[in-house]
Amino acid sequence: MGAVKAIVEALSIPCELGGGIRDMGTIERYLAIGLEKVVLGTVAVKNPQLVEEAARRFPGRVVVGIDAIGGKVAVEGWTETSGKGAIEMAKRFEDMGVAAINYTDISRDGAMSGPNIEATAEMVASARIPVIAAGGVSRLEDLVSLSKTGVKGAITGKALYEGTINLKEAIRLLL
């Protein structure tokens, strides 16, 4: 918690965090230290009631992370496949007040192979919740292609570290 708080305090941009958040107390503590949003993944599959309660208590501050492979939701740090369809899961949260869906095609995450445009477009078309795309974004063209699907944003990590995407250029191009 201390490291997260130090990062939030050091930055002047909104921050969100996901991974291992499993209860309301943890959600409350993270939001109280200044995080803009929390991302709930495995717990959204295993305890959707917690997501609903958190979204009600913290409007606009709860995101559901849907990590999928072959259209099926992966959980527990991608070590298990739940058997639930990614779109089916997104639809389950449509009326709960969730701020967004972070949709990751884990077969492409970190691979620098380009995002799964088709699956992302299907998620955007099927869900009434804003979708943030992740997985495989490696160049500006990927961001342009994703923007045409109607996503509200994209997550990229390795491309920034590797220098294949210039953040300032990407922002200028897309905003």
Coordinates of N, CA, C and O in Angstrom, one line a residue:
M1 N 0.8 -1.2 0.0 CA 0.0 0.0 0.0 C 0.9 1.3 0.0 O 0.5 2.2 -0.7
G2 N 2.0 1.2 0.7 CA 2.8 2.4 0.8 C 3.5 2.8 -0.5 O 3.6 3.9 -0.9
A3 N 3.9 1.8 -1.3 CA 4.5 2.1 -2.6 C 3.4 2.7 -3.5 O 3.7 3.6 -4.3
V4 N 2.2 2.2 -3.5 CA 1.1 2.7 -4.4 C 0.8 4.1 -4.0 O 0.7 5.0 -4.8
K5 N 0.8 4.4 -2.7 CA 0.5 5.8 -2.2 C 1.6 6.7 -2.7 O 1.3 7.8 -3.1
A6 N 2.9 6.3 -2.6 CA 4.0 7.1 -3.0 C 3.9 7.4 -4.5 O 4.2 8.6 -4.9
I7 N 3.5 6.5 -5.3 CA 3.4 6.7 -6.7 C 2.3 7.7 -7.0 O 2.4 8.7 -7.8
V8 N 1.1 7.5 -6.4 CA 0.0 8.4 -6.6 C 0.3 9.8 -6.2 O 0.0 10.8 -6.9
E9 N 1.0 10.0 -5.0 CA 1.4 11.3 -4.6 C 2.5 12.0 -5.5 O 2.5 13.2 -5.6
A10 N 3.3 11.2 -6.1 CA 4.4 11.7 -7.0 C 3.9 12.1 -8.3 O 4.5 12.9 -9.0
L11 N 2.7 11.7 -8.7 CA 2.2 11.9 -10.1 C 1.1 13.0 -10.0 O 0.4 13.1 -9.0
S12 N 0.9 13.7 -11.1 CA -0.2 14.6 -11.2 C -1.2 14.2 -12.3 O -1.9 15.0 -12.9
I13 N -1.3 12.9 -12.5 CA -2.3 12.3 -13.4 C -3.1 11.3 -12.6 O -2.7 10.7 -11.7
P14 N -4.4 11.0 -13.1 CA -5.2 10.0 -12.4 C -4.5 8.6 -12.6 O -4.0 8.3 -13.6
C15 N -4.6 7.8 -11.5 CA -4.0 6.5 -11.5 C -5.1 5.5 -11.1 O -6.0 5.8 -10.4
E16 N -5.0 4.3 -11.7 CA -5.8 3.2 -11.4 C -4.9 2.0 -11.1 O -3.8 1.9 -11.6
L17 N -5.5 1.0 -10.4 CA -4.7 -0.2 -10.0 C -5.6 -1.4 -10.0 O -6.8 -1.3 -9.6
G18 N -5.1 -2.5 -10.5 CA -5.8 -3.7 -10.4 C -4.8 -4.8 -10.1 O -3.6 -4.7 -10.1
G19 N -5.3 -6.0 -9.7 CA -4.5 -7.1 -9.3 C -4.6 -7.5 -7.9 O -4.2 -6.7 -7.0
G20 N -5.2 -8.6 -7.6 CA -5.3 -9.0 -6.2 C -6.3 -8.4 -5.3 O -6.3 -8.6 -4.1
I21 N -7.1 -7.5 -5.8 CA -8.1 -6.8 -5.0 C -9.3 -7.7 -4.8 O -10.0 -8.1 -5.8
R22 N -9.6 -8.1 -3.6 CA -10.6 -9.2 -3.4 C -11.7 -8.8 -2.4 O -12.6 -9.6 -2.1
D23 N -11.6 -7.6 -1.7 CA -12.6 -7.3 -0.7 C -12.8 -5.8 -0.7 O -12.0 -5.0 -1.1
M24 N -13.9 -5.4 0.0 CA -14.3 -4.0 0.1 C -13.3 -3.2 0.9 O -13.0 -2.0 0.5
G25 N -12.7 -3.8 1.9 CA -11.7 -3.0 2.7 C -10.5 -2.6 1.8 O -10.1 -1.4 1.9
T26 N -10.1 -3.5 1.0 CA -8.9 -3.1 0.1 C -9.3 -2.1 -0.9 O -8.6 -1.1 -1.2
I27 N -10.5 -2.2 -1.5 CA -11.0 -1.2 -2.4 C -11.1 0.2 -1.7 O -10.6 1.2 -2.3
E28 N -11.6 0.2 -0.5 CA -11.8 1.5 0.2 C -10.4 2.1 0.5 O -10.2 3.3 0.3
R29 N -9.4 1.3 0.9 CA -8.1 1.8 1.3 C -7.4 2.3 0.0 O -6.8 3.4 0.1
Y30 N -7.5 1.6 -1.1 CA -6.8 2.1 -2.3 C -7.5 3.4 -2.8 O -6.8 4.3 -3.2
L31 N -8.8 3.5 -2.8 CA -9.4 4.7 -3.2 C -9.1 5.9 -2.3 O -8.9 7.0 -2.7
A32 N -9.0 5.6 -1.0 CA -8.7 6.6 0.0 C -7.3 7.2 -0.1 O -7.1 8.4 0.3
I33 N -6.4 6.5 -0.7 CA -5.0 7.0 -0.8 C -4.9 7.8 -2.1 O -3.8 8.3 -2.4
G34 N -6.0 7.9 -2.9 CA -5.9 8.8 -4.0 C -6.0 8.1 -5.4 O -5.9 8.8 -6.4
L35 N -6.1 6.8 -5.4 CA -6.3 6.2 -6.7 C -7.7 6.7 -7.3 O -8.6 6.8 -6.6
E36 N -7.7 6.9 -8.6 CA -8.9 7.3 -9.3 C -9.9 6.2 -9.4 O -11.1 6.3 -9.2
K37 N -9.3 5.0 -9.8 CA -10.1 3.8 -10.0 C -9.4 2.6 -9.5 O -8.2 2.5 -9.5
V38 N -10.2 1.5 -9.3 CA -9.7 0.2 -9.0 C -10.2 -0.7 -10.1 O -11.3 -0.5 -10.6
V39 N -9.4 -1.7 -10.5 CA -9.8 -2.7 -11.5 C -10.0 -4.0 -10.8 O -9.1 -4.5 -10.1
L40 N -11.2 -4.6 -11.0 CA -11.5 -5.9 -10.3 C -11.6 -6.9 -11.4 O -12.4 -6.8 -12.4
G41 N -10.8 -8.0 -11.3 CA -10.8 -9.0 -12.4 C -11.3 -10.3 -11.9 O -12.5 -10.6 -12.0
T42 N -10.5 -11.1 -11.3 CA -10.9 -12.4 -10.8 C -12.1 -12.3 -9.8 O -13.0 -13.1 -9.9
V43 N -12.1 -11.4 -9.0 CA -13.2 -11.2 -8.0 C -14.5 -10.9 -8.8 O -15.6 -11.3 -8.3
A44 N -14.4 -10.3 -9.9 CA -15.6 -10.0 -10.7 C -16.3 -11.3 -11.2 O -17.5 -11.4 -11.3
V45 N -15.5 -12.3 -11.4 CA -16.0 -13.7 -11.8 C -16.5 -14.4 -10.6 O -17.6 -15.0 -10.6
K46 N -15.7 -14.4 -9.5 CA -16.0 -15.2 -8.4 C -17.0 -14.6 -7.4 O -17.6 -15.3 -6.6
N47 N -17.1 -13.2 -7.4 CA -17.9 -12.5 -6.4 C -18.5 -11.3 -7.1 O -18.2 -10.2 -6.7
P48 N -19.4 -11.4 -8.1 CA -19.9 -10.2 -8.8 C -20.7 -9.3 -7.9 O -20.8 -8.1 -8.1
Q49 N -21.2 -9.8 -6.7 CA -21.9 -9.0 -5.8 C -21.0 -7.9 -5.2 O -21.4 -6.8 -4.9
L50 N -19.7 -8.3 -5.0 CA -18.8 -7.3 -4.5 C -18.6 -6.2 -5.5 O -18.6 -5.0 -5.1
V51 N -18.5 -6.5 -6.8 CA -18.4 -5.5 -7.8 C -19.6 -4.5 -7.8 O -19.5 -3.3 -7.9
E52 N -20.8 -5.1 -7.7 CA -22.0 -4.3 -7.7 C -22.0 -3.4 -6.5 O -22.3 -2.2 -6.6
E53 N -21.7 -3.9 -5.3 CA -21.6 -3.1 -4.1 C -20.6 -2.0 -4.2 O -20.9 -0.8 -3.9
A54 N -19.4 -2.3 -4.7 CA -18.3 -1.3 -4.9 C -18.7 -0.2 -5.9 O -18.5 1.0 -5.6
A55 N -19.3 -0.6 -7.0 CA -19.8 0.3 -8.0 C -20.8 1.3 -7.5 O -20.9 2.5 -7.8
R56 N -21.7 0.7 -6.6 CA -22.7 1.6 -6.0 C -22.1 2.5 -5.0 O -22.5 3.7 -4.9
R57 N -21.2 2.1 -4.2 CA -20.6 2.9 -3.2 C -19.6 3.9 -3.7 O -19.4 5.0 -3.2
F58 N -19.0 3.6 -4.9 CA -17.9 4.4 -5.5 C -18.2 4.6 -6.9 O -17.5 4.1 -7.8
P59 N -19.3 5.4 -7.2 CA -19.7 5.6 -8.6 C -18.6 6.1 -9.5 O -17.8 7.0 -9.1
G60 N -18.4 5.5 -10.7 CA -17.4 5.9 -11.6 C -16.0 5.6 -11.3 O -15.0 6.0 -12.0
R61 N -15.8 4.8 -10.2 CA -14.4 4.5 -9.8 C -14.1 3.0 -9.8 O -13.0 2.6 -9.4
V62 N -15.0 2.2 -10.3 CA -14.8 0.7 -10.4 C -14.8 0.2 -11.8 O -15.7 0.5 -12.6
V63 N -13.7 -0.4 -12.2 CA -13.5 -1.0 -13.6 C -13.5 -2.5 -13.4 O -12.9 -3.0 -12.5
V64 N -14.1 -3.2 -14.4 CA -14.0 -4.6 -14.4 C -12.9 -5.0 -15.4 O -13.0 -4.6 -16.6
G65 N -12.0 -5.8 -15.0 CA -10.9 -6.3 -15.9 C -11.4 -7.6 -16.5 O -11.6 -8.6 -15.7
I66 N -11.5 -7.7 -17.8 CA -11.8 -9.0 -18.4 C -10.6 -9.4 -19.3 O -10.4 -8.8 -20.3
D67 N -9.9 -10.4 -18.7 CA -8.8 -10.9 -19.4 C -9.2 -12.2 -20.1 O -9.7 -13.1 -19.4
A68 N -9.1 -12.3 -21.4 CA -9.6 -13.4 -22.1 C -8.6 -14.1 -23.1 O -7.7 -13.4 -23.6
I69 N -8.9 -15.3 -23.3 CA -8.1 -16.1 -24.3 C -9.1 -17.0 -25.1 O -9.9 -17.7 -24.4
G70 N -9.1 -16.8 -26.4 CA -10.1 -17.6 -27.1 C -11.5 -17.3 -26.8 O -12.4 -18.1 -26.8
G71 N -11.8 -16.0 -26.3 CA -13.1 -15.6 -26.0 C -13.6 -16.0 -24.6 O -14.6 -15.6 -24.1
K72 N -12.7 -16.7 -23.8 CA -13.1 -17.2 -22.5 C -12.3 -16.4 -21.5 O -11.1 -16.1 -21.7
V73 N -12.9 -16.1 -20.3 CA -12.3 -15.3 -19.3 C -11.3 -16.1 -18.5 O -11.6 -17.2 -18.1
A74 N -10.1 -15.5 -18.4 CA -9.0 -16.1 -17.6 C -9.0 -15.4 -16.2 O -9.3 -14.2 -16.1
V75 N -8.7 -16.2 -15.2 CA -8.7 -15.7 -13.8 C -7.4 -16.1 -13.1 O -6.6 -16.9 -13.6
E76 N -7.2 -15.7 -11.9 CA -6.1 -16.0 -11.0 C -4.8 -15.8 -11.7 O -3.9 -16.7 -11.8
G77 N -4.6 -14.6 -12.2 CA -3.3 -14.2 -12.8 C -3.1 -15.0 -14.1 O -2.0 -15.3 -14.5
W78 N -4.2 -15.3 -14.8 CA -4.2 -16.0 -16.1 C -3.9 -17.4 -16.0 O -3.6 -18.1 -17.0
T79 N -3.9 -18.0 -14.8 CA -3.5 -19.4 -14.6 C -4.7 -20.3 -14.8 O -4.5 -21.5 -15.0
E80 N -5.9 -19.8 -14.8 CA -7.1 -20.6 -15.0 C -8.1 -20.0 -16.0 O -8.1 -18.7 -16.0
T81 N -8.8 -20.8 -16.7 CA -9.8 -20.2 -17.6 C -11.2 -20.6 -16.9 O -11.4 -21.7 -16.5
S82 N -12.0 -19.6 -16.8 CA -13.2 -19.7 -16.0 C -14.3 -20.5 -16.8 O -15.3 -21.0 -16.1
G83 N -14.3 -20.5 -18.1 CA -15.3 -21.1 -18.9 C -16.4 -20.1 -19.2 O -17.3 -20.4 -20.1
K84 N -16.3 -18.9 -18.6 CA -17.3 -17.9 -19.0 C -16.8 -17.1 -20.2 O -15.7 -16.8 -20.3
G85 N -17.8 -16.8 -21.0 CA -17.5 -16.0 -22.2 C -17.2 -14.5 -21.8 O -17.8 -14.0 -20.9
A86 N -16.2 -13.9 -22.5 CA -15.9 -12.5 -22.2 C -17.1 -11.6 -22.4 O -17.3 -10.7 -21.5
I87 N -17.8 -11.7 -23.5 CA -18.9 -10.8 -23.7 C -20.0 -11.1 -22.8 O -20.6 -10.1 -22.2
E88 N -20.3 -12.3 -22.5 CA -21.3 -12.7 -21.5 C -21.0 -12.0 -20.1 O -21.9 -11.5 -19.5
M89 N -19.7 -12.0 -19.8 CA -19.3 -11.4 -18.5 C -19.5 -9.9 -18.5 O -20.0 -9.3 -17.6
A90 N -19.1 -9.2 -19.6 CA -19.3 -7.8 -19.7 C -20.8 -7.4 -19.6 O -21.1 -6.5 -18.9
K91 N -21.6 -8.2 -20.3 CA -23.1 -7.9 -20.2 C -23.6 -8.0 -18.8 O -24.5 -7.3 -18.4
R92 N -23.0 -8.9 -18.0 CA -23.5 -9.1 -16.6 C -23.3 -7.8 -15.8 O -24.1 -7.6 -14.9
F93 N -22.4 -7.0 -16.1 CA -22.1 -5.8 -15.3 C -22.7 -4.6 -15.9 O -22.5 -3.5 -15.4
E94 N -23.4 -4.7 -17.0 CA -24.0 -3.5 -17.7 C -24.8 -2.6 -16.8 O -24.7 -1.4 -16.9
D95 N -25.6 -3.1 -15.9 CA -26.5 -2.3 -15.1 C -26.1 -2.2 -13.7 O -26.8 -1.8 -12.8
M96 N -24.8 -2.4 -13.4 CA -24.3 -2.3 -12.0 C -23.6 -1.0 -11.8 O -23.1 -0.8 -10.6
G97 N -23.4 -0.2 -12.7 CA -22.7 1.1 -12.5 C -21.2 1.1 -12.7 O -20.5 2.0 -12.2
V98 N -20.7 0.0 -13.3 CA -19.3 -0.1 -13.6 C -18.9 1.0 -14.5 O -19.5 1.2 -15.5
A99 N -17.7 1.6 -14.3 CA -17.2 2.7 -15.1 C -16.8 2.3 -16.5 O -16.9 3.0 -17.4
A100 N -16.1 1.1 -16.5 CA -15.5 0.7 -17.8 C -15.2 -0.8 -17.7 O -15.1 -1.4 -16.6
I101 N -14.9 -1.4 -18.9 CA -14.3 -2.7 -19.0 C -12.9 -2.6 -19.5 O -12.7 -1.9 -20.6
N102 N -11.9 -3.1 -18.8 CA -10.6 -3.2 -19.4 C -10.5 -4.6 -20.0 O -10.5 -5.6 -19.3
Y103 N -10.6 -4.6 -21.3 CA -10.6 -5.9 -22.1 C -9.2 -6.2 -22.6 O -8.7 -5.5 -23.4
T104 N -8.6 -7.3 -22.2 CA -7.3 -7.8 -22.6 C -7.4 -9.1 -23.3 O -7.9 -10.1 -22.7
D105 N -6.9 -9.2 -24.5 CA -6.7 -10.5 -25.1 C -5.3 -11.0 -24.7 O -4.3 -10.5 -25.1
I106 N -5.3 -11.9 -23.7 CA -4.0 -12.3 -23.1 C -3.1 -13.0 -24.0 O -1.9 -13.1 -23.8
S107 N -3.6 -13.6 -25.1 CA -2.7 -14.2 -26.1 C -1.8 -13.2 -26.8 O -0.8 -13.6 -27.4
R108 N -2.2 -12.0 -26.7 CA -1.4 -10.9 -27.4 C -0.7 -10.0 -26.4 O 0.2 -9.3 -26.9
D109 N -1.0 -10.1 -25.2 CA -0.4 -9.1 -24.2 C 1.1 -9.3 -24.1 O 1.6 -10.4 -23.9
G110 N 1.8 -8.2 -24.3 CA 3.3 -8.3 -24.2 C 4.0 -8.9 -25.4 O 5.2 -8.9 -25.5
A111 N 3.2 -9.3 -26.4 CA 3.8 -10.0 -27.6 C 4.2 -9.0 -28.7 O 4.8 -9.5 -29.6
M112 N 3.7 -7.8 -28.6 CA 4.0 -6.8 -29.6 C 3.5 -7.2 -31.0 O 4.1 -6.9 -32.0
S113 N 2.4 -8.0 -31.0 CA 1.9 -8.5 -32.3 C 0.7 -7.8 -32.8 O 0.1 -8.3 -33.8
G114 N 0.3 -6.8 -32.2 CA -0.9 -6.1 -32.6 C -2.1 -6.6 -31.8 O -2.1 -7.8 -31.4
P115 N -3.1 -5.7 -31.6 CA -4.2 -6.1 -30.8 C -5.2 -7.0 -31.6 O -5.1 -7.0 -32.8
N116 N -6.1 -7.6 -30.9 CA -7.1 -8.4 -31.5 C -8.3 -7.5 -31.8 O -9.2 -7.3 -31.0
I117 N -8.2 -6.9 -33.0 CA -9.2 -5.9 -33.4 C -10.6 -6.5 -33.5 O -11.6 -5.9 -33.0
E118 N -10.7 -7.6 -34.1 CA -12.0 -8.3 -34.3 C -12.7 -8.5 -32.9 O -13.9 -8.2 -32.7
A119 N -12.0 -9.1 -32.0 CA -12.6 -9.4 -30.7 C -12.9 -8.2 -29.9 O -13.9 -8.1 -29.2
T120 N -12.0 -7.2 -30.0 CA -12.3 -5.9 -29.3 C -13.5 -5.2 -29.9 O -14.4 -4.7 -29.2
A121 N -13.6 -5.2 -31.2 CA -14.8 -4.6 -31.9 C -16.1 -5.3 -31.5 O -17.1 -4.6 -31.2
E122 N -16.0 -6.6 -31.3 CA -17.2 -7.4 -30.9 C -17.6 -7.0 -29.5 O -18.7 -6.9 -29.1
M123 N -16.5 -6.8 -28.6 CA -16.8 -6.4 -27.2 C -17.5 -5.1 -27.2 O -18.5 -4.9 -26.5
V124 N -16.9 -4.1 -27.9 CA -17.5 -2.8 -28.0 C -18.9 -2.8 -28.4 O -19.8 -2.1 -27.9
A125 N -19.2 -3.5 -29.5 CA -20.5 -3.6 -30.1 C -21.5 -4.3 -29.2 O -22.7 -4.0 -29.2
S126 N -21.0 -5.2 -28.3 CA -21.9 -6.0 -27.5 C -22.2 -5.4 -26.1 O -23.3 -5.7 -25.5
A127 N -21.3 -4.7 -25.6 CA -21.4 -4.1 -24.2 C -21.9 -2.7 -24.2 O -21.5 -1.9 -25.1
R128 N -22.7 -2.3 -23.3 CA -23.1 -0.9 -23.1 C -22.2 -0.2 -22.1 O -22.6 0.9 -21.6
I129 N -21.1 -0.7 -21.8 CA -20.1 -0.1 -20.9 C -18.9 0.3 -21.7 O -18.5 -0.5 -22.6
P130 N -18.3 1.4 -21.5 CA -17.1 1.8 -22.2 C -16.0 0.7 -22.1 O -15.8 0.1 -21.0
V131 N -15.4 0.5 -23.2 CA -14.3 -0.5 -23.3 C -13.0 0.1 -23.5 O -12.8 1.0 -24.3
I132 N -12.0 -0.3 -22.6 CA -10.6 0.1 -22.8 C -9.9 -1.2 -23.3 O -10.0 -2.3 -22.7
A133 N -9.2 -1.1 -24.4 CA -8.5 -2.3 -25.0 C -7.1 -2.4 -24.5 O -6.4 -1.4 -24.3
A134 N -6.7 -3.7 -24.4 CA -5.3 -4.0 -24.0 C -4.9 -5.3 -24.7 O -5.7 -6.1 -25.1
G135 N -3.6 -5.4 -24.8 CA -3.0 -6.7 -25.3 C -2.5 -6.5 -26.7 O -3.3 -6.4 -27.7
G136 N -1.2 -6.5 -26.9 CA -0.7 -6.5 -28.2 C -0.4 -5.1 -28.9 O 0.2 -5.0 -29.9
V137 N -0.8 -4.0 -28.2 CA -0.6 -2.7 -28.8 C 0.9 -2.4 -28.9 O 1.6 -2.4 -27.9
S138 N 1.3 -2.2 -30.1 CA 2.8 -2.1 -30.3 C 3.2 -0.9 -31.2 O 4.4 -0.6 -31.3
R139 N 2.2 -0.3 -31.9 CA 2.6 0.8 -32.8 C 1.4 1.8 -32.9 O 0.3 1.4 -32.5
L140 N 1.7 3.0 -33.4 CA 0.6 4.0 -33.6 C -0.6 3.4 -34.4 O -1.7 3.7 -34.1
E141 N -0.3 2.7 -35.4 CA -1.3 2.1 -36.3 C -2.3 1.3 -35.5 O -3.5 1.2 -35.8
D142 N -1.8 0.6 -34.5 CA -2.7 -0.2 -33.6 C -3.7 0.6 -32.9 O -4.8 0.3 -32.8
L143 N -3.2 1.8 -32.4 CA -4.1 2.7 -31.7 C -5.1 3.3 -32.6 O -6.3 3.4 -32.2
V144 N -4.7 3.6 -33.8 CA -5.7 4.1 -34.8 C -6.7 3.1 -35.1 O -7.9 3.3 -35.1
S145 N -6.3 1.8 -35.4 CA -7.2 0.7 -35.6 C -8.2 0.5 -34.5 O -9.4 0.3 -34.7
L146 N -7.7 0.5 -33.3 CA -8.5 0.4 -32.1 C -9.5 1.5 -32.0 O -10.7 1.3 -31.6
S147 N -9.1 2.7 -32.3 CA -10.0 3.9 -32.1 C -11.2 3.7 -33.1 O -12.3 4.2 -32.7
K148 N -11.0 3.1 -34.2 CA -12.1 2.8 -35.1 C -13.1 1.8 -34.6 O -14.2 1.8 -35.1
T149 N -12.8 1.0 -33.6 CA -13.7 0.1 -33.0 C -14.7 0.7 -32.1 O -15.7 0.2 -31.7
G150 N -14.4 2.0 -31.6 CA -15.2 2.6 -30.6 C -14.7 2.5 -29.2 O -15.4 2.9 -28.3
V151 N -13.5 1.9 -29.0 CA -13.0 1.9 -27.6 C -12.8 3.3 -27.1 O -12.6 4.2 -27.8
K152 N -12.9 3.4 -25.8 CA -12.7 4.7 -25.1 C -11.3 4.9 -24.7 O -10.9 6.0 -24.3
G153 N -10.4 3.9 -24.9 CA -9.0 4.0 -24.5 C -8.3 2.8 -24.8 O -8.9 1.8 -25.2
A154 N -7.0 2.8 -24.7 CA -6.1 1.7 -24.9 C -5.0 1.7 -23.8 O -4.5 2.7 -23.4
I155 N -4.6 0.5 -23.5 CA -3.5 0.3 -22.5 C -2.3 -0.2 -23.3 O -2.4 -1.2 -24.0
T156 N -1.2 0.4 -23.1 CA 0.0 -0.1 -23.7 C 1.2 0.0 -22.6 O 1.2 1.0 -21.9
G157 N 2.0 -1.0 -22.6 CA 3.1 -0.9 -21.7 C 4.4 -1.2 -22.4 O 5.2 -0.3 -22.5
K158 N 4.5 -2.4 -22.9 CA 5.8 -2.8 -23.5 C 6.2 -1.9 -24.6 O 7.4 -1.6 -24.8
A159 N 5.2 -1.5 -25.4 CA 5.5 -0.6 -26.5 C 6.1 0.7 -26.1 O 7.0 1.3 -26.8
L160 N 5.7 1.2 -24.9 CA 6.4 2.4 -24.4 C 7.8 2.1 -23.9 O 8.7 2.9 -24.2
Y161 N 8.0 1.0 -23.2 CA 9.3 0.6 -22.8 C 10.3 0.4 -23.9 O 11.4 0.7 -23.9
E162 N 9.7 -0.3 -25.0 CA 10.6 -0.6 -26.1 C 10.8 0.5 -27.1 O 11.6 0.5 -28.0
G163 N 10.0 1.6 -26.9 CA 10.1 2.8 -27.7 C 9.4 2.7 -29.1 O 9.7 3.5 -30.0
T164 N 8.5 1.7 -29.2 CA 7.8 1.6 -30.5 C 6.6 2.5 -30.6 O 6.1 2.7 -31.7
I165 N 6.2 3.1 -29.5 CA 5.2 4.1 -29.5 C 5.7 5.3 -28.7 O 6.2 5.1 -27.6
N166 N 5.6 6.5 -29.3 CA 5.9 7.7 -28.6 C 4.6 8.2 -28.0 O 3.7 8.5 -28.7
L167 N 4.5 8.3 -26.7 CA 3.3 8.7 -26.0 C 2.8 10.1 -26.5 O 1.6 10.2 -26.7
K168 N 3.7 11.1 -26.5 CA 3.2 12.4 -27.0 C 2.6 12.4 -28.4 O 1.6 13.0 -28.6
E169 N 3.3 11.6 -29.2 CA 2.8 11.5 -30.6 C 1.4 10.8 -30.6 O 0.5 11.2 -31.4
A170 N 1.3 9.8 -29.8 CA 0.0 9.0 -29.8 C -1.1 9.9 -29.3 O -2.2 9.9 -29.9
I171 N -0.9 10.7 -28.3 CA -1.9 11.6 -27.7 C -2.2 12.6 -28.8 O -3.4 12.9 -29.0
R172 N -1.3 13.2 -29.4 CA -1.5 14.2 -30.4 C -2.3 13.6 -31.6 O -3.2 14.3 -32.1
L173 N -2.0 12.4 -32.0 CA -2.7 11.8 -33.1 C -4.2 11.5 -32.8 O -5.0 11.6 -33.6
L174 N -4.4 11.0 -31.5 CA -5.8 10.5 -31.2 C -6.7 11.5 -30.5 O -7.9 11.3 -30.4
L175 N -6.1 12.6 -30.0 CA -7.0 13.5 -29.3 C -7.4 14.7 -30.1 O -6.9 15.1 -31.1

